[in-house]
PDB file of C-alpha atoms in Angstrom:
ATOM      1  CA  MET A   1     200.891   3.672  85.656  1.00 69.00           C
ATOM      2  CA  ILE A   2     204.437   5.221  85.863  1.00 77.00           C
ATOM      3  CA  LYS A   3     204.744   6.023  82.367  1.00 77.00           C
ATOM      4  CA  LEU A   4     201.096   7.587  82.784  1.00 77.00           C
ATOM      5  CA  PHE A   5     202.288   9.794  85.553  1.00 74.00           C
ATOM      6  CA  LEU A   6     205.808  10.624  83.965  1.00 79.00           C
ATOM      7  CA  HIS A   7     203.336  11.781  80.522  1.00 77.00           C
ATOM      8  CA  PHE A   8     201.286  13.756  83.003  1.00 80.00           C
ATOM      9  CA  PHE A   9     203.990  15.658  84.355  1.00 71.00           C
ATOM     10  CA  TYR A  10     205.781  16.403  81.075  1.00 78.00           C
ATOM     11  CA  LYS A  11     202.369  17.789  79.882  1.00 83.00           C
ATOM     12  CA  LEU A  12     201.772  20.039  83.110  1.00 85.00           C
ATOM     13  CA  LYS A  13     202.639  23.469  82.829  1.00 86.00           C
ATOM     14  CA  ILE A  14     202.354  25.753  85.785  1.00 83.00           C
ATOM     15  CA  SER A  15     201.043  29.592  85.494  1.00 78.00           C
ATOM     16  CA  PRO A  16     203.680  32.601  86.635  1.00 77.00           C
ATOM     17  CA  LEU A  17     200.810  33.667  88.865  1.00 74.00           C
ATOM     18  CA  LEU A  18     200.631  30.297  90.767  1.00 76.00           C
ATOM     19  CA  TRP A  19     204.415  30.673  91.955  1.00 78.00           C
ATOM     20  CA  LEU A  20     203.623  34.442  93.188  1.00 77.00           C
ATOM     21  CA  LEU A  21     200.332  32.834  94.797  1.00 75.00           C
ATOM     22  CA  ALA A  22     202.567  30.384  96.532  1.00 75.00           C
ATOM     23  CA  ALA A  23     205.183  33.006  97.421  1.00 78.00           C
ATOM     24  CA  GLY A  24     202.630  35.353  99.129  1.00 74.00           C
ATOM     25  CA  ALA A  25     201.155  32.083 100.635  1.00 74.00           C
ATOM     26  CA  ILE A  26     204.480  31.451 102.301  1.00 79.00           C
ATOM     27  CA  ILE A  27     205.145  34.922 103.718  1.00 81.00           C
ATOM     28  CA  THR A  28     201.672  35.092 105.116  1.00 77.00           C
ATOM     29  CA  GLY A  29     202.426  31.623 106.611  1.00 77.00           C
ATOM     30  CA  HIS A  30     199.416  29.897 104.583  1.00 77.00           C
ATOM     31  CA  PHE A  31     201.140  27.673 102.478  1.00 81.00           C
ATOM     32  CA  ARG A  32     199.814  24.213 103.871  1.00 83.00           C
ATOM     33  CA  GLU A  33     196.321  25.379 103.180  1.00 83.00           C
ATOM     34  CA  ILE A  34     197.684  26.445  99.580  1.00 84.00           C
ATOM     35  CA  LEU A  35     199.460  23.196  98.925  1.00 86.00           C
ATOM     36  CA  ILE A  36     196.093  21.237  99.579  1.00 87.00           C
ATOM     37  CA  TRP A  37     194.393  23.301  97.577  1.00 87.00           C
ATOM     38  CA  TYR A  38     196.508  22.628  94.643  1.00 86.00           C
ATOM     39  CA  VAL A  39     197.221  19.178  95.556  1.00 89.00           C
ATOM     40  CA  VAL A  40     193.387  18.581  95.355  1.00 92.00           C
ATOM     41  CA  VAL A  41     193.373  20.525  91.738  1.00 90.00           C
ATOM     42  CA  LEU A  42     196.362  18.588  90.277  1.00 90.00           C
ATOM     43  CA  VAL A  43     194.084  15.193  91.277  1.00 92.00           C
ATOM     44  CA  HIS A  44     191.128  16.453  89.469  1.00 92.00           C
ATOM     45  CA  GLU A  45     192.991  17.423  86.448  1.00 91.00           C
ATOM     46  CA  MET A  46     194.671  13.672  86.646  1.00 91.00           C
ATOM     47  CA  GLY A  47     191.278  12.557  86.251  1.00 92.00           C
ATOM     48  CA  HIS A  48     190.688  14.401  82.957  1.00 92.00           C
ATOM     49  CA  PHE A  49     193.984  13.242  81.649  1.00 91.00           C
ATOM     50  CA  ALA A  50     193.064   9.415  82.585  1.00 91.00           C
ATOM     51  CA  GLY A  51     190.136   9.751  80.666  1.00 92.00           C
ATOM     52  CA  ALA A  52     191.786  11.506  77.441  1.00 90.00           C
ATOM     53  CA  HIS A  53     194.519   8.934  77.664  1.00 89.00           C
ATOM     54  CA  LEU A  54     192.028   6.107  77.794  1.00 90.00           C
ATOM     55  CA  PHE A  55     190.446   7.394  74.634  1.00 91.00           C
ATOM     56  CA  LYS A  56     193.710   8.279  72.983  1.00 88.00           C
ATOM     57  CA  TRP A  57     193.287  12.027  72.720  1.00 90.00           C
ATOM     58  CA  ARG A  58     196.350  13.899  71.967  1.00 89.00           C
ATOM     59  CA  ILE A  59     196.883  16.334  75.054  1.00 89.00           C
ATOM     60  CA  GLN A  60     198.429  19.496  74.235  1.00 89.00           C
ATOM     61  CA  LYS A  61     199.051  20.569  77.955  1.00 88.00           C
ATOM     62  CA  ILE A  62     197.480  20.745  81.347  1.00 89.00           C
ATOM     63  CA  GLU A  63     197.799  23.981  82.885  1.00 86.00           C
ATOM     64  CA  LEU A  64     197.565  24.820  86.519  1.00 82.00           C
ATOM     65  CA  MET A  65     196.418  28.639  87.275  1.00 76.00           C
ATOM     66  CA  PRO A  66     195.208  30.232  90.523  1.00 66.00           C
ATOM     67  CA  PHE A  67     191.865  29.482  89.895  1.00 67.00           C
ATOM     68  CA  GLY A  68     192.242  25.973  88.928  1.00 72.00           C
ATOM     69  CA  GLY A  69     193.492  23.654  86.134  1.00 78.00           C
ATOM     70  CA  VAL A  70     192.745  23.620  82.235  1.00 83.00           C
ATOM     71  CA  MET A  71     193.410  20.682  79.961  1.00 86.00           C
ATOM     72  CA  ALA A  72     193.981  21.652  76.540  1.00 85.00           C
ATOM     73  CA  VAL A  73     193.549  18.737  73.642  1.00 85.00           C
ATOM     74  CA  ASP A  74     193.373  18.495  69.991  1.00 81.00           C
ATOM     75  CA  GLU A  75     190.421  18.782  68.340  1.00 75.00           C
ATOM     76  CA  ILE A  76     187.984  18.818  70.675  1.00 78.00           C
ATOM     77  CA  SER A  77     184.851  19.600  68.953  1.00 76.00           C
ATOM     78  CA  ALA A  78     185.395  16.429  66.967  1.00 80.00           C
ATOM     79  CA  LYS A  79     185.475  14.194  69.850  1.00 85.00           C
ATOM     80  CA  PRO A  80     182.330  11.786  70.092  1.00 88.00           C
ATOM     81  CA  LEU A  81     179.836  12.598  72.968  1.00 91.00           C
ATOM     82  CA  ARG A  82     179.992   9.881  75.159  1.00 92.00           C
ATOM     83  CA  GLU A  83     184.195  10.211  75.184  1.00 92.00           C
ATOM     84  CA  GLU A  84     183.747  13.968  76.223  1.00 94.00           C
ATOM     85  CA  ALA A  85     181.291  12.881  78.969  1.00 95.00           C
ATOM     86  CA  VAL A  86     183.642  10.411  80.229  1.00 96.00           C
ATOM     87  CA  VAL A  87     186.602  12.582  80.311  1.00 94.00           C
ATOM     88  CA  THR A  88     184.619  15.729  81.797  1.00 94.00           C
ATOM     89  CA  ILE A  89     182.854  13.508  84.481  1.00 96.00           C
ATOM     90  CA  LEU A  90     186.399  11.600  85.801  1.00 95.00           C
ATOM     91  CA  GLY A  91     187.631  15.115  87.394  1.00 93.00           C
ATOM     92  CA  PRO A  92     184.588  15.854  89.757  1.00 94.00           C
ATOM     93  CA  LEU A  93     184.703  11.953  90.644  1.00 95.00           C
ATOM     94  CA  GLN A  94     187.946  12.119  92.089  1.00 95.00           C
ATOM     95  CA  HIS A  95     186.737  14.172  94.894  1.00 95.00           C
ATOM     96  CA  ILE A  96     184.589  11.785  95.979  1.00 95.00           C
ATOM     97  CA  TRP A  97     187.467   8.908  96.815  1.00 96.00           C
ATOM     98  CA  MET A  98     189.541  11.822  98.290  1.00 96.00           C
ATOM     99  CA  ILE A  99     187.071  12.622 100.627  1.00 96.00           C
ATOM    100  CA  GLY A 100     186.635   9.259 101.480  1.00 95.00           C
ATOM    101  CA  LEU A 101     190.519   8.724 101.938  1.00 94.00           C
ATOM    102  CA  SER A 102     190.702  11.891 104.186  1.00 95.00           C
ATOM    103  CA  TYR A 103     188.003  10.464 106.724  1.00 94.00           C
ATOM    104  CA  PHE A 104     190.041   7.387 106.451  1.00 94.00           C
ATOM    105  CA  LEU A 105     193.215   8.899 107.443  1.00 92.00           C
ATOM    106  CA  ALA A 106     191.672  11.024 110.117  1.00 90.00           C
ATOM    107  CA  GLU A 107     189.939   8.154 111.768  1.00 90.00           C
ATOM    108  CA  ILE A 108     193.060   6.352 112.080  1.00 89.00           C
ATOM    109  CA  SER A 109     194.920   9.426 113.720  1.00 84.00           C
ATOM    110  CA  VAL A 110     197.447   9.771 110.438  1.00 87.00           C
ATOM    111  CA  LEU A 111     195.928  13.304 109.683  1.00 86.00           C
ATOM    112  CA  ASP A 112     195.278  15.770 112.245  1.00 88.00           C
ATOM    113  CA  GLN A 113     191.456  17.315 112.389  1.00 90.00           C
ATOM    114  CA  SER A 114     192.455  20.932 111.037  1.00 89.00           C
ATOM    115  CA  SER A 115     194.133  19.602 107.795  1.00 88.00           C
ATOM    116  CA  HIS A 116     191.235  16.754 107.514  1.00 93.00           C
ATOM    117  CA  GLN A 117     188.746  19.610 107.961  1.00 94.00           C
ATOM    118  CA  TRP A 118     190.461  21.595 105.494  1.00 92.00           C
ATOM    119  CA  PHE A 119     191.360  18.894 103.027  1.00 93.00           C
ATOM    120  CA  VAL A 120     187.504  18.091 102.782  1.00 95.00           C
ATOM    121  CA  TYR A 121     186.389  21.626 102.529  1.00 94.00           C
ATOM    122  CA  VAL A 122     188.650  22.257  99.484  1.00 92.00           C
ATOM    123  CA  ASN A 123     187.360  18.969  97.874  1.00 94.00           C
ATOM    124  CA  LEU A 124     183.798  20.307  98.439  1.00 95.00           C
ATOM    125  CA  ALA A 125     184.578  23.591  97.140  1.00 91.00           C
ATOM    126  CA  VAL A 126     186.237  22.378  93.881  1.00 91.00           C
ATOM    127  CA  PHE A 127     183.906  19.857  93.398  1.00 94.00           C
ATOM    128  CA  THR A 128     180.694  22.241  93.558  1.00 93.00           C
ATOM    129  CA  PHE A 129     182.277  25.460  91.761  1.00 91.00           C
ATOM    130  CA  ASN A 130     183.368  23.012  88.775  1.00 92.00           C
ATOM    131  CA  LEU A 131     180.091  21.564  88.359  1.00 94.00           C
ATOM    132  CA  LEU A 132     178.146  24.881  87.748  1.00 94.00           C
ATOM    133  CA  PRO A 133     176.960  25.118  84.353  1.00 95.00           C
ATOM    134  CA  VAL A 134     179.140  27.902  83.106  1.00 95.00           C
ATOM    135  CA  TRP A 135     181.774  27.894  80.616  1.00 93.00           C
ATOM    136  CA  PRO A 136     184.673  26.269  81.011  1.00 88.00           C
ATOM    137  CA  LEU A 137     183.952  24.485  83.978  1.00 92.00           C
ATOM    138  CA  ASP A 138     183.296  20.882  83.890  1.00 93.00           C
ATOM    139  CA  GLY A 139     179.524  21.375  84.647  1.00 95.00           C
ATOM    140  CA  GLY A 140     179.332  23.994  81.584  1.00 95.00           C
ATOM    141  CA  ARG A 141     181.059  21.268  79.491  1.00 94.00           C
ATOM    142  CA  LEU A 142     178.529  18.810  80.455  1.00 96.00           C
ATOM    143  CA  LEU A 143     175.508  21.216  79.832  1.00 97.00           C
ATOM    144  CA  PHE A 144     176.988  21.607  76.378  1.00 96.00           C
ATOM    145  CA  LEU A 145     177.286  18.403  75.422  1.00 96.00           C
ATOM    146  CA  PHE A 146     173.509  18.014  76.463  1.00 96.00           C
ATOM    147  CA  PHE A 147     172.621  20.847  74.368  1.00 96.00           C
ATOM    148  CA  ALA A 148     174.672  19.206  71.567  1.00 94.00           C
ATOM    149  CA  SER A 149     172.821  16.051  71.909  1.00 92.00           C
ATOM    150  CA  ILE A 150     169.584  17.416  71.041  1.00 93.00           C
ATOM    151  CA  LEU A 151     170.503  20.445  69.288  1.00 95.00           C
ATOM    152  CA  PRO A 152     172.563  20.720  65.693  1.00 96.00           C
ATOM    153  CA  PHE A 153     176.264  21.858  66.695  1.00 95.00           C
ATOM    154  CA  HIS A 154     175.784  25.652  65.457  1.00 95.00           C
ATOM    155  CA  LYS A 155     172.636  26.447  67.759  1.00 96.00           C
ATOM    156  CA  ALA A 156     173.950  24.501  70.607  1.00 97.00           C
ATOM    157  CA  GLN A 157     177.156  26.413  70.995  1.00 96.00           C
ATOM    158  CA  ASN A 158     175.494  29.846  70.466  1.00 96.00           C
ATOM    159  CA  LEU A 159     172.577  29.063  73.031  1.00 97.00           C
ATOM    160  CA  PHE A 160     175.058  27.460  75.672  1.00 97.00           C
ATOM    161  CA  LEU A 161     177.480  30.335  75.469  1.00 97.00           C
ATOM    162  CA  LEU A 162     174.622  32.638  75.981  1.00 97.00           C
ATOM    163  CA  PHE A 163     173.201  30.676  78.566  1.00 97.00           C
ATOM    164  CA  SER A 164     176.412  30.564  80.211  1.00 97.00           C
ATOM    165  CA  PHE A 165     177.143  33.968  80.489  1.00 97.00           C
ATOM    166  CA  ILE A 166     173.851  34.975  81.927  1.00 96.00           C
ATOM    167  CA  PHE A 167     173.697  32.599  84.313  1.00 96.00           C
ATOM    168  CA  PHE A 168     177.297  33.567  85.546  1.00 95.00           C
ATOM    169  CA  MET A 169     176.369  37.413  85.670  1.00 94.00           C
ATOM    170  CA  VAL A 170     173.109  36.396  87.902  1.00 94.00           C
ATOM    171  CA  LEU A 171     175.235  34.309  90.199  1.00 92.00           C
ATOM    172  CA  PHE A 172     177.922  37.190  90.143  1.00 89.00           C
ATOM    173  CA  LEU A 173     175.376  39.809  90.897  1.00 90.00           C
ATOM    174  CA  PHE A 174     173.725  38.003  93.582  1.00 90.00           C
ATOM    175  CA  TYR A 175     176.997  37.451  95.488  1.00 87.00           C
ATOM    176  CA  ILE A 176     178.281  40.988  95.311  1.00 85.00           C
ATOM    177  CA  LEU A 177     174.852  42.472  96.560  1.00 86.00           C
ATOM    178  CA  ASN A 178     174.983  40.043  99.397  1.00 84.00           C
ATOM    179  CA  PHE A 179     178.475  39.491 100.690  1.00 79.00           C
ATOM    180  CA  GLU A 180     181.383  41.231 101.148  1.00 77.00           C
ATOM    181  CA  PHE A 181     183.953  42.210  98.940  1.00 70.00           C
ATOM    182  CA  HIS A 182     186.452  39.339  98.094  1.00 72.00           C
ATOM    183  CA  LEU A 183     189.506  40.119  95.797  1.00 72.00           C
ATOM    184  CA  ASN A 184     189.564  36.601  94.839  1.00 72.00           C
ATOM    185  CA  LEU A 185     185.958  36.736  93.490  1.00 80.00           C
ATOM    186  CA  TRP A 186     186.832  39.681  91.372  1.00 82.00           C
ATOM    187  CA  LEU A 187     189.716  38.131  89.856  1.00 80.00           C
ATOM    188  CA  ILE A 188     187.528  34.705  89.025  1.00 83.00           C
ATOM    189  CA  ALA A 189     185.061  37.053  87.611  1.00 86.00           C
ATOM    190  CA  ILE A 190     187.707  38.565  85.342  1.00 88.00           C
ATOM    191  CA  PHE A 191     188.765  35.320  84.042  1.00 86.00           C
ATOM    192  CA  MET A 192     185.313  33.819  83.525  1.00 89.00           C
ATOM    193  CA  LEU A 193     184.192  37.089  81.531  1.00 92.00           C
ATOM    194  CA  THR A 194     187.487  36.835  79.529  1.00 92.00           C
ATOM    195  CA  THR A 195     187.016  33.152  78.792  1.00 91.00           C
ATOM    196  CA  HIS A 196     183.273  34.081  77.398  1.00 95.00           C
ATOM    197  CA  TYR A 197     184.579  36.740  75.610  1.00 95.00           C
ATOM    198  CA  ILE A 198     187.188  34.727  73.941  1.00 94.00           C
ATOM    199  CA  GLU A 199     185.176  31.571  73.234  1.00 94.00           C
ATOM    200  CA  TRP A 200     182.425  33.667  71.703  1.00 95.00           C
ATOM    201  CA  LYS A 201     184.667  35.252  69.506  1.00 95.00           C
ATOM    202  CA  ARG A 202     186.365  32.053  68.165  1.00 93.00           C
ATOM    203  CA  ARG A 203     182.754  30.073  67.998  1.00 93.00           C
ATOM    204  CA  LYS A 204     182.930  30.084  64.242  1.00 93.00           C
ATOM    205  CA  TYR A 205     186.457  28.778  64.162  1.00 92.00           C
ATOM    206  CA  VAL A 206     185.313  26.014  66.342  1.00 92.00           C
ATOM    207  CA  PHE A 207     182.240  25.671  64.274  1.00 93.00           C
ATOM    208  CA  MET A 208     184.515  25.152  61.026  1.00 93.00           C
ATOM    209  CA  ARG A 209     187.206  23.128  62.668  1.00 92.00           C
ATOM    210  CA  PHE A 210     183.902  20.559  63.390  1.00 92.00           C
ATOM    211  CA  LEU A 211     182.855  20.551  59.735  1.00 92.00           C
ATOM    212  CA  LEU A 212     186.355  20.236  58.679  1.00 91.00           C
ATOM    213  CA  ASN A 213     187.258  17.360  60.779  1.00 88.00           C
ATOM    214  CA  ARG A 214     183.762  15.553  59.821  1.00 88.00           C
ATOM    215  CA  TYR A 215     185.186  16.140  56.091  1.00 86.00           C
ATOM    216  CA  HIS A 216     188.605  14.961  56.212  1.00 85.00           C
ATOM    217  CA  HIS A 217     187.895  11.850  59.025  1.00 82.00           C
ATOM    218  CA  PRO A 218     184.454  11.018  58.321  1.00 80.00           C
ATOM    219  CA  ARG A 219     183.401   8.331  61.096  1.00 81.00           C
ATOM    220  CA  SER A 220     180.198   5.741  61.393  1.00 78.00           C
ATOM    221  CA  CYS A 221     177.693   6.800  64.235  1.00 79.00           C
ATOM    222  CA  LYS A 222     175.183   4.853  65.408  1.00 81.00           C
ATOM    223  CA  LYS A 223     172.757   7.903  65.405  1.00 85.00           C
ATOM    224  CA  LYS A 224     171.464   8.715  62.108  1.00 87.00           C
ATOM    225  CA  VAL A 225     169.667  12.343  61.549  1.00 88.00           C
ATOM    226  CA  ARG A 226     167.749  13.163  58.242  1.00 89.00           C
ATOM    227  CA  VAL A 227     167.706  16.661  57.598  1.00 88.00           C
ATOM    228  CA  LEU A 228     164.794  18.237  55.510  1.00 89.00           C
ATOM    229  CA  VAL A 229     165.832  21.135  53.451  1.00 88.00           C
ATOM    230  CA  HIS A 230     164.609  22.879  50.386  1.00 87.00           C
ATOM    231  CA  GLY A 231     166.506  23.325  46.846  1.00 84.00           C
ATOM    232  CA  SER A 232     166.657  26.967  47.721  1.00 87.00           C
ATOM    233  CA  THR A 233     168.550  26.679  50.939  1.00 86.00           C
ATOM    234  CA  GLU A 234     172.134  27.188  50.908  1.00 88.00           C
ATOM    235  CA  VAL A 235     175.019  25.132  51.718  1.00 86.00           C
ATOM    236  CA  ALA A 236     176.112  26.981  54.598  1.00 90.00           C
ATOM    237  CA  ALA A 237     172.555  26.828  56.134  1.00 91.00           C
ATOM    238  CA  VAL A 238     172.723  23.165  55.439  1.00 90.00           C
ATOM    239  CA  LEU A 239     175.877  22.555  57.261  1.00 92.00           C
ATOM    240  CA  ASN A 240     174.390  24.879  60.207  1.00 93.00           C
ATOM    241  CA  LEU A 241     171.846  21.522  60.915  1.00 93.00           C
ATOM    242  CA  PHE A 242     174.747  19.304  61.320  1.00 93.00           C
ATOM    243  CA  TYR A 243     174.816  17.612  64.807  1.00 93.00           C
ATOM    244  CA  LYS A 244     177.459  16.172  67.144  1.00 91.00           C
ATOM    245  CA  SER A 245     178.411  12.449  66.734  1.00 87.00           C
ATOM    246  CA  CYS A 246     175.780  11.708  64.305  1.00 88.00           C
ATOM    247  CA  ASN A 247     175.362  10.954  60.327  1.00 88.00           C
ATOM    248  CA  HIS A 248     173.368  13.183  58.449  1.00 89.00           C
ATOM    249  CA  GLU A 249     170.904  12.155  55.472  1.00 89.00           C
ATOM    250  CA  ILE A 250     169.938  15.371  53.645  1.00 88.00           C
ATOM    251  CA  VAL A 251     166.329  15.083  52.097  1.00 89.00           C
ATOM    252  CA  VAL A 252     165.861  18.092  49.432  1.00 87.00           C
ATOM    253  CA  LYS A 253     161.975  17.775  49.506  1.00 84.00           C
ATOM    254  CA  ASP A 254     161.383  20.105  46.242  1.00 81.00           C
ATOM    255  CA  MET A 255     163.798  17.840  44.009  1.00 76.00           C
ATOM    256  CA  ALA A 256     162.077  14.864  43.519  1.00 74.00           C
ATOM    257  CA  PRO A 257     163.115  14.434  46.140  1.00 72.00           C
ATOM    258  CA  LEU A 258     166.685  14.431  46.220  1.00 79.00           C
ATOM    259  CA  GLN A 259     168.928  12.674  48.723  1.00 85.00           C
ATOM    260  CA  LEU A 260     172.414  13.563  49.301  1.00 85.00           C
ATOM    261  CA  LYS A 261     175.082  12.523  51.905  1.00 86.00           C
ATOM    262  CA  GLU A 262     176.838  14.993  54.251  1.00 87.00           C
ATOM    263  CA  HIS A 263     180.302  14.344  52.456  1.00 88.00           C
ATOM    264  CA  ASP A 264     178.551  15.870  49.288  1.00 86.00           C
ATOM    265  CA  LEU A 265     177.688  19.104  51.154  1.00 88.00           C
ATOM    266  CA  LEU A 266     181.203  19.251  53.089  1.00 90.00           C
ATOM    267  CA  HIS A 267     182.775  18.509  49.618  1.00 88.00           C
ATOM    268  CA  ALA A 268     181.029  21.603  48.114  1.00 86.00           C
ATOM    269  CA  PHE A 269     181.725  23.724  50.970  1.00 86.00           C
ATOM    270  CA  PHE A 270     185.506  22.925  51.208  1.00 88.00           C
ATOM    271  CA  HIS A 271     186.591  21.910  47.919  1.00 82.00           C
ATOM    272  CA  LYS A 272     184.525  23.951  45.490  1.00 80.00           C
ATOM    273  CA  GLY A 273     183.955  26.917  48.078  1.00 78.00           C
ATOM    274  CA  GLN A 274     180.284  26.719  46.879  1.00 79.00           C
ATOM    275  CA  MET A 275     178.997  27.788  50.676  1.00 79.00           C
ATOM    276  CA  ARG A 276     176.555  30.523  49.228  1.00 84.00           C
ATOM    277  CA  CYS A 277     175.047  28.629  46.481  1.00 84.00           C
ATOM    278  CA  ALA A 278     171.607  26.949  46.608  1.00 84.00           C
ATOM    279  CA  LEU A 279     171.300  23.155  46.932  1.00 84.00           C
ATOM    280  CA  ARG A 280     169.348  23.339  43.359  1.00 82.00           C
ATOM    281  CA  GLU A 281     171.953  25.310  41.591  1.00 82.00           C
ATOM    282  CA  ILE A 282     174.862  22.266  42.564  1.00 79.00           C
ATOM    283  CA  PHE A 283     172.810  19.007  42.431  1.00 77.00           C
ATOM    284  CA  ARG A 284     170.505  19.079  39.637  1.00 69.00           C
TER     285      ARG A 284
END
């Protein structure tokens, strides 16, 4: 357990903006409030970290920023759906026991009412905000995993990012039309919009990493998917039909029918550079 904590803090990075925010909190007399806020966020990220450690994921860093925390891991697109779901949900679950602990400490007079109320409020705020179905929040990640469980990875990527952007914009417009100006809201909005823009620009790279990992590290999955295509279908178009956490059997309906394994397609794509070739040109 001690080794796990040491590893967590070794991977922890603190944004320079957070130090500025802490300095401002000290000057304005709100240091206790900001300290409680980031203790809650820290425990939230510990939940994610514990899950990632359980599944032996390679963790790049855990970064604390003014709006919360972000854990970066290697090859996230290649992780099994079940593992991703567990790691994602372990963050929000931490708020349940933290709220329970706060009530217990307040009941035995270890925690004063003011600190207790603020601690509970922060937990509820972080919990609720993180479960919004918006990228890169936990709710957004869970929604993407749902999309990826019923749709091909490529399609799930595009539909989810579009849905996430539209949902956030509707929520943001509703807020600014019905509530007073708040600087923090605008800072969060800028961060979220920037994140969406970056993720949209790199979606092809993420998809390519997804395919590359399947090519170099094939794994056996319980779920099997049969992909029905025609001989005129290009290799790249077939790969767009691949699902996350599934094994695929490609059936070319108008060629005998011909049955191909996914590794055959991935080999043609990466090793032979035949991404724009029709299946009938490669597999005769």
